[in-house]
Short mmCIF file of C-alpha atoms in Angstrom, two decimals:
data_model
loop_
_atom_site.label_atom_id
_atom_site.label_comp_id
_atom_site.label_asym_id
_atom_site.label_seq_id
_atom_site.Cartn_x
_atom_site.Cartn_y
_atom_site.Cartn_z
CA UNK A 1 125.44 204.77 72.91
CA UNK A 2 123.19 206.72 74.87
CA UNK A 3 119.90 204.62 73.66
CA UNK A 4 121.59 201.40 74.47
CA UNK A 5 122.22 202.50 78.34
CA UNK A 6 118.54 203.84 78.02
CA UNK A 7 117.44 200.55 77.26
CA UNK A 8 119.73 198.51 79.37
CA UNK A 9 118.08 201.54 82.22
CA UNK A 10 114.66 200.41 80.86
CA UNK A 11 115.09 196.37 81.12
CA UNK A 12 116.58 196.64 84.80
CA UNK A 13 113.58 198.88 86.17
CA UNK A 14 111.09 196.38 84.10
CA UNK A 15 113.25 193.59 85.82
CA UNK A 16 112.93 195.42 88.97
CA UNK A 17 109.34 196.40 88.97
CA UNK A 18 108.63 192.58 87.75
CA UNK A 19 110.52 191.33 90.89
CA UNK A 20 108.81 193.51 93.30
CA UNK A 21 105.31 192.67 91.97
CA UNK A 22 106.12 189.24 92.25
CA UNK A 23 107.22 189.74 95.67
CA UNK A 24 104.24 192.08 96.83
CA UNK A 25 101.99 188.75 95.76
CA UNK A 26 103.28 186.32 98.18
CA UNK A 27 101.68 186.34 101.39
CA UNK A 28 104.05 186.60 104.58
CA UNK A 29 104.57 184.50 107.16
CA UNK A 30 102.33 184.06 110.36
CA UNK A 31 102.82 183.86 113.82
CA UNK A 32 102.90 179.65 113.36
CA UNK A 33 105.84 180.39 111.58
CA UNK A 34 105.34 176.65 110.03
CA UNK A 35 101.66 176.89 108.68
CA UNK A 36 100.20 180.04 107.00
CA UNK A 37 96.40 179.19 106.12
CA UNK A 38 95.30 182.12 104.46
CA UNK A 39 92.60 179.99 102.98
CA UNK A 40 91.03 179.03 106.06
CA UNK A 41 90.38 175.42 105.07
CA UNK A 42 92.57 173.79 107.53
CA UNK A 43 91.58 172.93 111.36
CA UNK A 44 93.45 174.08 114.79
CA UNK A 45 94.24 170.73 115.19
CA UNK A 46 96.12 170.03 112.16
CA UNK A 47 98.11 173.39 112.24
CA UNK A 48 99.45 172.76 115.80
CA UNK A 49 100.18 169.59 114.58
CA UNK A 50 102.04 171.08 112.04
CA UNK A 51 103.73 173.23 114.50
CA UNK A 52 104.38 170.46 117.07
CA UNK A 53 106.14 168.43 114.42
CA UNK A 54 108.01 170.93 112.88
CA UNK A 55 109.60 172.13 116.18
CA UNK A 56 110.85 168.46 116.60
CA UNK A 57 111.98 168.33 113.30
CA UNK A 58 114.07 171.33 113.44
CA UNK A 59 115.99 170.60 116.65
CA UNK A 60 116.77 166.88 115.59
CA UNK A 61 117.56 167.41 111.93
CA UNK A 62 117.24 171.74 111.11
CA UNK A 63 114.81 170.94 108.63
CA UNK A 64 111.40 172.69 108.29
CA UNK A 65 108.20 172.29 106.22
CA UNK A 66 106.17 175.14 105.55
CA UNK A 67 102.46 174.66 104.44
CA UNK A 68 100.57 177.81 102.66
CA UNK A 69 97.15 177.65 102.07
CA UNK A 70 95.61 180.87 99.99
CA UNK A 71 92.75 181.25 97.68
CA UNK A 72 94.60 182.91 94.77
CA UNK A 73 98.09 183.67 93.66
CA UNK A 74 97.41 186.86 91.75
CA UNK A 75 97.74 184.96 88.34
CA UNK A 76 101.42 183.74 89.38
CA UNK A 77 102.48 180.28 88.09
CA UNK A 78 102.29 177.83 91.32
CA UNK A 79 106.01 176.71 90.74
CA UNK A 80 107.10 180.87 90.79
CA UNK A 81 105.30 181.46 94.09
CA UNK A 82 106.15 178.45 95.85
CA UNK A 83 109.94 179.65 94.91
CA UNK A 84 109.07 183.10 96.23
CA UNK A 85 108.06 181.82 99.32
CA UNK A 86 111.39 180.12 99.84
CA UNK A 87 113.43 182.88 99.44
CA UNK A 88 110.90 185.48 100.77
CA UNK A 89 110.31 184.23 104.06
CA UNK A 90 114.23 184.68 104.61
CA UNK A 91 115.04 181.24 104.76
CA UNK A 92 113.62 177.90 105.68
CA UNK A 93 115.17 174.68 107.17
CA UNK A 94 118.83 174.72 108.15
CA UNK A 95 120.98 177.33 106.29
CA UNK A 96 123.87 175.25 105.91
CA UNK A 97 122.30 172.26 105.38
CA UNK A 98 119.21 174.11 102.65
CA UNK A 99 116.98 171.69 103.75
CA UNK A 100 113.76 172.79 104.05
CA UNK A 101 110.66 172.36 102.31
CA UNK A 102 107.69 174.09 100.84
CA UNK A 103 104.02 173.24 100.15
CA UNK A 104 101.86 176.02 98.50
CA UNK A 105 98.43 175.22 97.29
CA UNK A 106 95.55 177.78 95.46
CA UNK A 107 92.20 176.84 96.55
CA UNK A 108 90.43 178.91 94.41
CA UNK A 109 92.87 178.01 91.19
CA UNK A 110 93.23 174.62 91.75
CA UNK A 111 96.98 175.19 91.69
CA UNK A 112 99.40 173.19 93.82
CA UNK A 113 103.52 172.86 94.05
CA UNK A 114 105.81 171.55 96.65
CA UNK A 115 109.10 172.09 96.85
CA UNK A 116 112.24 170.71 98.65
CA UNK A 117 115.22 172.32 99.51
CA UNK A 118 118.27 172.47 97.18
CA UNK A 119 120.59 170.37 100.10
CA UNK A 120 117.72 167.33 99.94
CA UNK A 121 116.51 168.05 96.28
CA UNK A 122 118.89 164.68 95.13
CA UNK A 123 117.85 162.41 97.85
CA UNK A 124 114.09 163.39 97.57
CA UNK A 125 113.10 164.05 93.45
CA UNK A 126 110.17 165.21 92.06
CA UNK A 127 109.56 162.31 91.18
CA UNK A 128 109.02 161.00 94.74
CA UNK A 129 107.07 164.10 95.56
CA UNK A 130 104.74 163.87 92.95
CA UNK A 131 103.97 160.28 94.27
CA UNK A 132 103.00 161.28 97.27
CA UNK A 133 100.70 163.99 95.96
CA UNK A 134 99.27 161.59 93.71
CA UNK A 135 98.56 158.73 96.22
CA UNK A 136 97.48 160.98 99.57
CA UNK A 137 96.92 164.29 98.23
CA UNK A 138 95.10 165.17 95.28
CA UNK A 139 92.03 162.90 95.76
CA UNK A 140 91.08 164.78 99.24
CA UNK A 141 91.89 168.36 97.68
CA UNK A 142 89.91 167.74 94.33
CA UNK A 143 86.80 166.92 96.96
CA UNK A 144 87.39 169.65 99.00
CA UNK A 145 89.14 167.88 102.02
CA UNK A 146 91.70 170.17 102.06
CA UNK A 147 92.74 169.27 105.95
CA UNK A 148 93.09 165.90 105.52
CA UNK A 149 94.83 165.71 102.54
CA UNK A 150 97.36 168.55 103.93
CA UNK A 151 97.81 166.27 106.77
CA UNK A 152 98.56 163.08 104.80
CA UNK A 153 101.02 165.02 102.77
CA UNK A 154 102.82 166.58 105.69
CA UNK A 155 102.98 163.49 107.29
CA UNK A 156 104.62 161.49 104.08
CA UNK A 157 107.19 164.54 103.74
CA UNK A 158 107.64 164.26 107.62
CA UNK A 159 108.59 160.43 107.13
CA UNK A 160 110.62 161.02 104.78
CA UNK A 161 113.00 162.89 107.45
CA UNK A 162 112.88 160.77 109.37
CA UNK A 163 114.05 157.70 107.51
CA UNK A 164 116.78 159.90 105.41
CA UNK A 165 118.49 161.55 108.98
CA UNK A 166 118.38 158.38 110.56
CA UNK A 167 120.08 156.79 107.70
CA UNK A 168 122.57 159.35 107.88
CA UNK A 169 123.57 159.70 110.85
CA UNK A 170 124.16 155.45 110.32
CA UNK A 171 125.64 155.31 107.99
CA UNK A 172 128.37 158.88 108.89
CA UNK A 173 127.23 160.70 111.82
CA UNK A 174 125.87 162.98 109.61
CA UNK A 175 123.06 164.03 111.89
CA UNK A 176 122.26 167.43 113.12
CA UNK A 177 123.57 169.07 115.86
CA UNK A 178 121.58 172.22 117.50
CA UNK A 179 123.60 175.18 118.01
CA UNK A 180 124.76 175.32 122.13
CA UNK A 181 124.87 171.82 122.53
CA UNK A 182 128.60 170.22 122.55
CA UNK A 183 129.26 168.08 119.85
CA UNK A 184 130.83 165.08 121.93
CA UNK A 185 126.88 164.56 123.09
CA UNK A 186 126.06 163.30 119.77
CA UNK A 187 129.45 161.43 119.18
CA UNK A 188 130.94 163.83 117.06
CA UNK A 189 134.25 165.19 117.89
CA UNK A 190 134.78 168.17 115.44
CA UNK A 191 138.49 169.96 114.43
CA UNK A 192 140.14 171.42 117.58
CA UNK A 193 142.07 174.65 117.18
CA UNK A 194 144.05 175.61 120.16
CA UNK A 195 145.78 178.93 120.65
CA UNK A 196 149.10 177.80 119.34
CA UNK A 197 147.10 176.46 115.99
CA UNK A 198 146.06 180.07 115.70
CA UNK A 199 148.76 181.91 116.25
CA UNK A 200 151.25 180.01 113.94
CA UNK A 201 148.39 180.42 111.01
CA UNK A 202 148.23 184.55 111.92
CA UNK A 203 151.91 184.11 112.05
CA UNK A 204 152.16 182.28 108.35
CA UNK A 205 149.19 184.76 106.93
CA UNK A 206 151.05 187.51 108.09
CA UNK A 207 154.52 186.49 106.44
CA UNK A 208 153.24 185.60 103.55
CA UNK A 209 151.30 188.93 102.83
CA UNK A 210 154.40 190.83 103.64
CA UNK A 211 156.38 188.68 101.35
CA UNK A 212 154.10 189.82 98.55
CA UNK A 213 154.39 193.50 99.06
CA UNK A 214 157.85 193.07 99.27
CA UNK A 215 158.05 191.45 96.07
CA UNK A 216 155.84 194.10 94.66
CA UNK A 217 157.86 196.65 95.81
CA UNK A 218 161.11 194.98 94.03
CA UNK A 219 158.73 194.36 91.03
CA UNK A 220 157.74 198.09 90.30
CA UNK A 221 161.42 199.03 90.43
CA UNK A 222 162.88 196.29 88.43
CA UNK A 223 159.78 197.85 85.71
CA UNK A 224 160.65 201.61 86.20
CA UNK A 225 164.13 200.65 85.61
CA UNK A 226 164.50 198.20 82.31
CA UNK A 227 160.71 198.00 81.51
CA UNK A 228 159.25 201.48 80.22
CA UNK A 229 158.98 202.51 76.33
CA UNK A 230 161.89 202.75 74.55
CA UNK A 231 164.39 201.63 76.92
CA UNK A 232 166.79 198.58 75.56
CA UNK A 233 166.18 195.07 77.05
CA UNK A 234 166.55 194.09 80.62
CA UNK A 235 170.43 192.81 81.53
CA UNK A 236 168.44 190.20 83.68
CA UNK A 237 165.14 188.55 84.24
CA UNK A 238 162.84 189.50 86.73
CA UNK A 239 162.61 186.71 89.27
CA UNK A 240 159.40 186.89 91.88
CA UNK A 241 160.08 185.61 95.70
CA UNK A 242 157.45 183.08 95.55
CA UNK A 243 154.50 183.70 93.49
CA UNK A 244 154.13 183.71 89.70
CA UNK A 245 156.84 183.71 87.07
CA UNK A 246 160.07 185.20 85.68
CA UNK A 247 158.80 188.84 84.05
CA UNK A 248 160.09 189.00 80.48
CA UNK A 249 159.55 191.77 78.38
CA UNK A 250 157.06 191.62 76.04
CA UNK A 251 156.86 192.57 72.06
CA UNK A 252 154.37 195.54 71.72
CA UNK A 253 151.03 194.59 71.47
CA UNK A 254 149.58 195.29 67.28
CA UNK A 255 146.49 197.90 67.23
CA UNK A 256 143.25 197.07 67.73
CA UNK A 257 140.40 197.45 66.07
CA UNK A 258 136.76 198.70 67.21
CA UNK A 259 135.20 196.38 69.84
CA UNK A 260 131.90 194.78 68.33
CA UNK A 261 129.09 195.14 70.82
CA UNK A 262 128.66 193.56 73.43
CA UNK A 263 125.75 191.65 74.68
CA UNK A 264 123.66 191.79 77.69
CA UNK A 265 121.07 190.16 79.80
CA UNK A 266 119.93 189.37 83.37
CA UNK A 267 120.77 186.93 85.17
CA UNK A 268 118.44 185.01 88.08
CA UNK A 269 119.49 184.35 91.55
CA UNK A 270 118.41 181.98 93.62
CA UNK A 271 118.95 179.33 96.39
CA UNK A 272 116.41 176.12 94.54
CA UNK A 273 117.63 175.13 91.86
CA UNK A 274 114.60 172.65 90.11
CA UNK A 275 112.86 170.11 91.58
CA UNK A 276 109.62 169.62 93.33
CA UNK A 277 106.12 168.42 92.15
CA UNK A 278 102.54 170.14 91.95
CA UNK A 279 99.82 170.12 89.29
CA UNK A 280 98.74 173.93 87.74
CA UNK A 281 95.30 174.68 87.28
CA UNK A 282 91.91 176.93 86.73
CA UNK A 283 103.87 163.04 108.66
CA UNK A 284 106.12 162.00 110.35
CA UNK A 285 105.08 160.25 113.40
CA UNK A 286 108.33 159.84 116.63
CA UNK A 287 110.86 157.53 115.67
CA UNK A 288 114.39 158.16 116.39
CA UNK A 289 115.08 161.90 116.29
CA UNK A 290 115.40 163.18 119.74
CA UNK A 291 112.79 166.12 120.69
CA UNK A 292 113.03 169.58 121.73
CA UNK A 293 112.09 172.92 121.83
CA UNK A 294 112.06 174.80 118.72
CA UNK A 295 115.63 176.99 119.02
CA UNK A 296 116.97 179.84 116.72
CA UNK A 297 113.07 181.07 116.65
CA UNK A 298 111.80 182.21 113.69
CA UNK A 299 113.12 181.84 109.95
CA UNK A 300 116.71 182.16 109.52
CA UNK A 301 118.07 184.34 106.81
CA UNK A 302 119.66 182.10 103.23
CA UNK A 303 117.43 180.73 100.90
CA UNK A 304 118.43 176.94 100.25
CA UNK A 305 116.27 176.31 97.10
CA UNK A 306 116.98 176.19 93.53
CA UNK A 307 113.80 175.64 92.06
CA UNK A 308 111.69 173.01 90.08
CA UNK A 309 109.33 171.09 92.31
CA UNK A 310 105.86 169.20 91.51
CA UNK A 311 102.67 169.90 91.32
CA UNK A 312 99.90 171.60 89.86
CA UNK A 313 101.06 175.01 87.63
#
């Protein structure tokens, strides 16, 4: 017994110290909060475009896309880090709504994976993103043109927003709605609870847990009375207020053997579930969303992906 909780105590700190390792690899997030080149391969211009777009994005739709740029993951598999840079950075896109994205690329390991968030992952595959990093990305990062190929990616990903929230909200006013701002601006008229709503729910929650400790309370006599060992069977059956069903006395239960042993194992969390597109190795432009300032500031705390992805490994 005691070397089987050793070696459970063993696989959880190897777990642990795997997890942490992982985590210590993954850079953090910048000041841009949208673009971390730690590569230094991509122009001012295109990272406060990045930043510019992304604050429009959020306060029309709550969705985000985060470009990383570094030279090396530290021997991590692209489709690992990209996924620890979702749920690192404490959350990215709307919480709710897990839509955010990820692109993570290795300069110096040719490694590349993008990643969308696990409320979008249906409506955008893999195998959409992997088109786009086949037709507007790959050529201009194999030659070195890492700006303009981030660009041309960002801005397919950004279009992509745009078409799918503007379809949306057509087709069920299912667009997004920035926290402080009424919902009747955007034509919604959400579920209104007045006072007297409230109080009659407190008033039903409240009966109803009473009910049940009454009920208990009857139960736990009606078993001290007719239900202990030896005593003869009950003159009546139990009969709850509400909940469950009649209490009849049960035969006593045959002895049991030894318990065979029981198996183990970790199990992995997570907010992305699988899909996304990269290779492993060695934009949206107006339209219909209304603008705005970028509000909430900063990433929010959830996660929102499950995985999966495309790209390079």
């Amino acid at each position: 017994m005691k070397q089987i909780l050793r070696r459970a105590l063993l696989c959880a700190l190897a777990g642990a110290a795997g997890l942490y390792t992982a985590a210590a690899a993954v850079v953090q997030p910048t000041e841009a909060r949208y673009v971390a080149d730690y590569a230094q391969v991509l122009s001012e211009d295109t990272e406060q475009y990045i930043i510019e777009k992304n604050q429009a994005l959020f306060s029309a739709t709550g969705g985000e896309i985060v470009v990383v740029a570094v030279d090396f993951m530290d021997g991590m598999d692209a489709a690992d880090y990209a996924m620890s840079v979702a749920e690192n950075w404490g959350g990215i896109g709307d919480v709710d709504r897990a839509n955010g994205f990820v692109l993570v690329y290795a300069v110096g390991e040719n490694k590349v994976w993008a990643l969308a968030g696990a409320g979008i992952e249906d409506a955008l595959p893999a195998s959409t993103i992997e088109g786009w990093l086949e037709d507007d990305f790959y050529d201009g990062y194999d030659a070195g043109e890492y700006d303009s190929a981030t660009r041309a990616f960002f801005d397919d990903v950004y279009g992509w927003y745009e078409s799918y929230y503007a379809g949306s909200a057509a087709g069920g006013g299912q667009g997004y709605y920035p926290a402080g701002e009424p919902d009747y601006v955007y034509g919604y008229v959400g579920p209104a609870f007045g006072l007297g709503t409230l109080a009659l729910f407190g008033l039903i929650v409240v009966l109803v847990i009473v009910v049940c400790a009454a009920d208990g309370f009857r139960y736990r006599r009606y078993r001290r009375r007719y239900l202990m060992p030896g005593m003869p069977p009950p003159p009546f059956v139990y009969r709850p207020f509400i909940f469950g069903r009649p209490h009849r006395p049960r035969p006593p239960r045959p002895p049991r053997g030894p318990c065979p042993p029981m198996g183990g194992g970790f199990f992995s969390g997570g907010a992305f579930r699988g899909g996304g597109a990269g290779r492993g190795g060695s934009s949206f432009r107006g339209g219909s969303f209304r603008g705005g300032g970028f509000r909430g500031g900063g990433f929010r705390g959830g996660g929102g992906f499950r995985g999966g992805g495309a790209g390079r490994r």
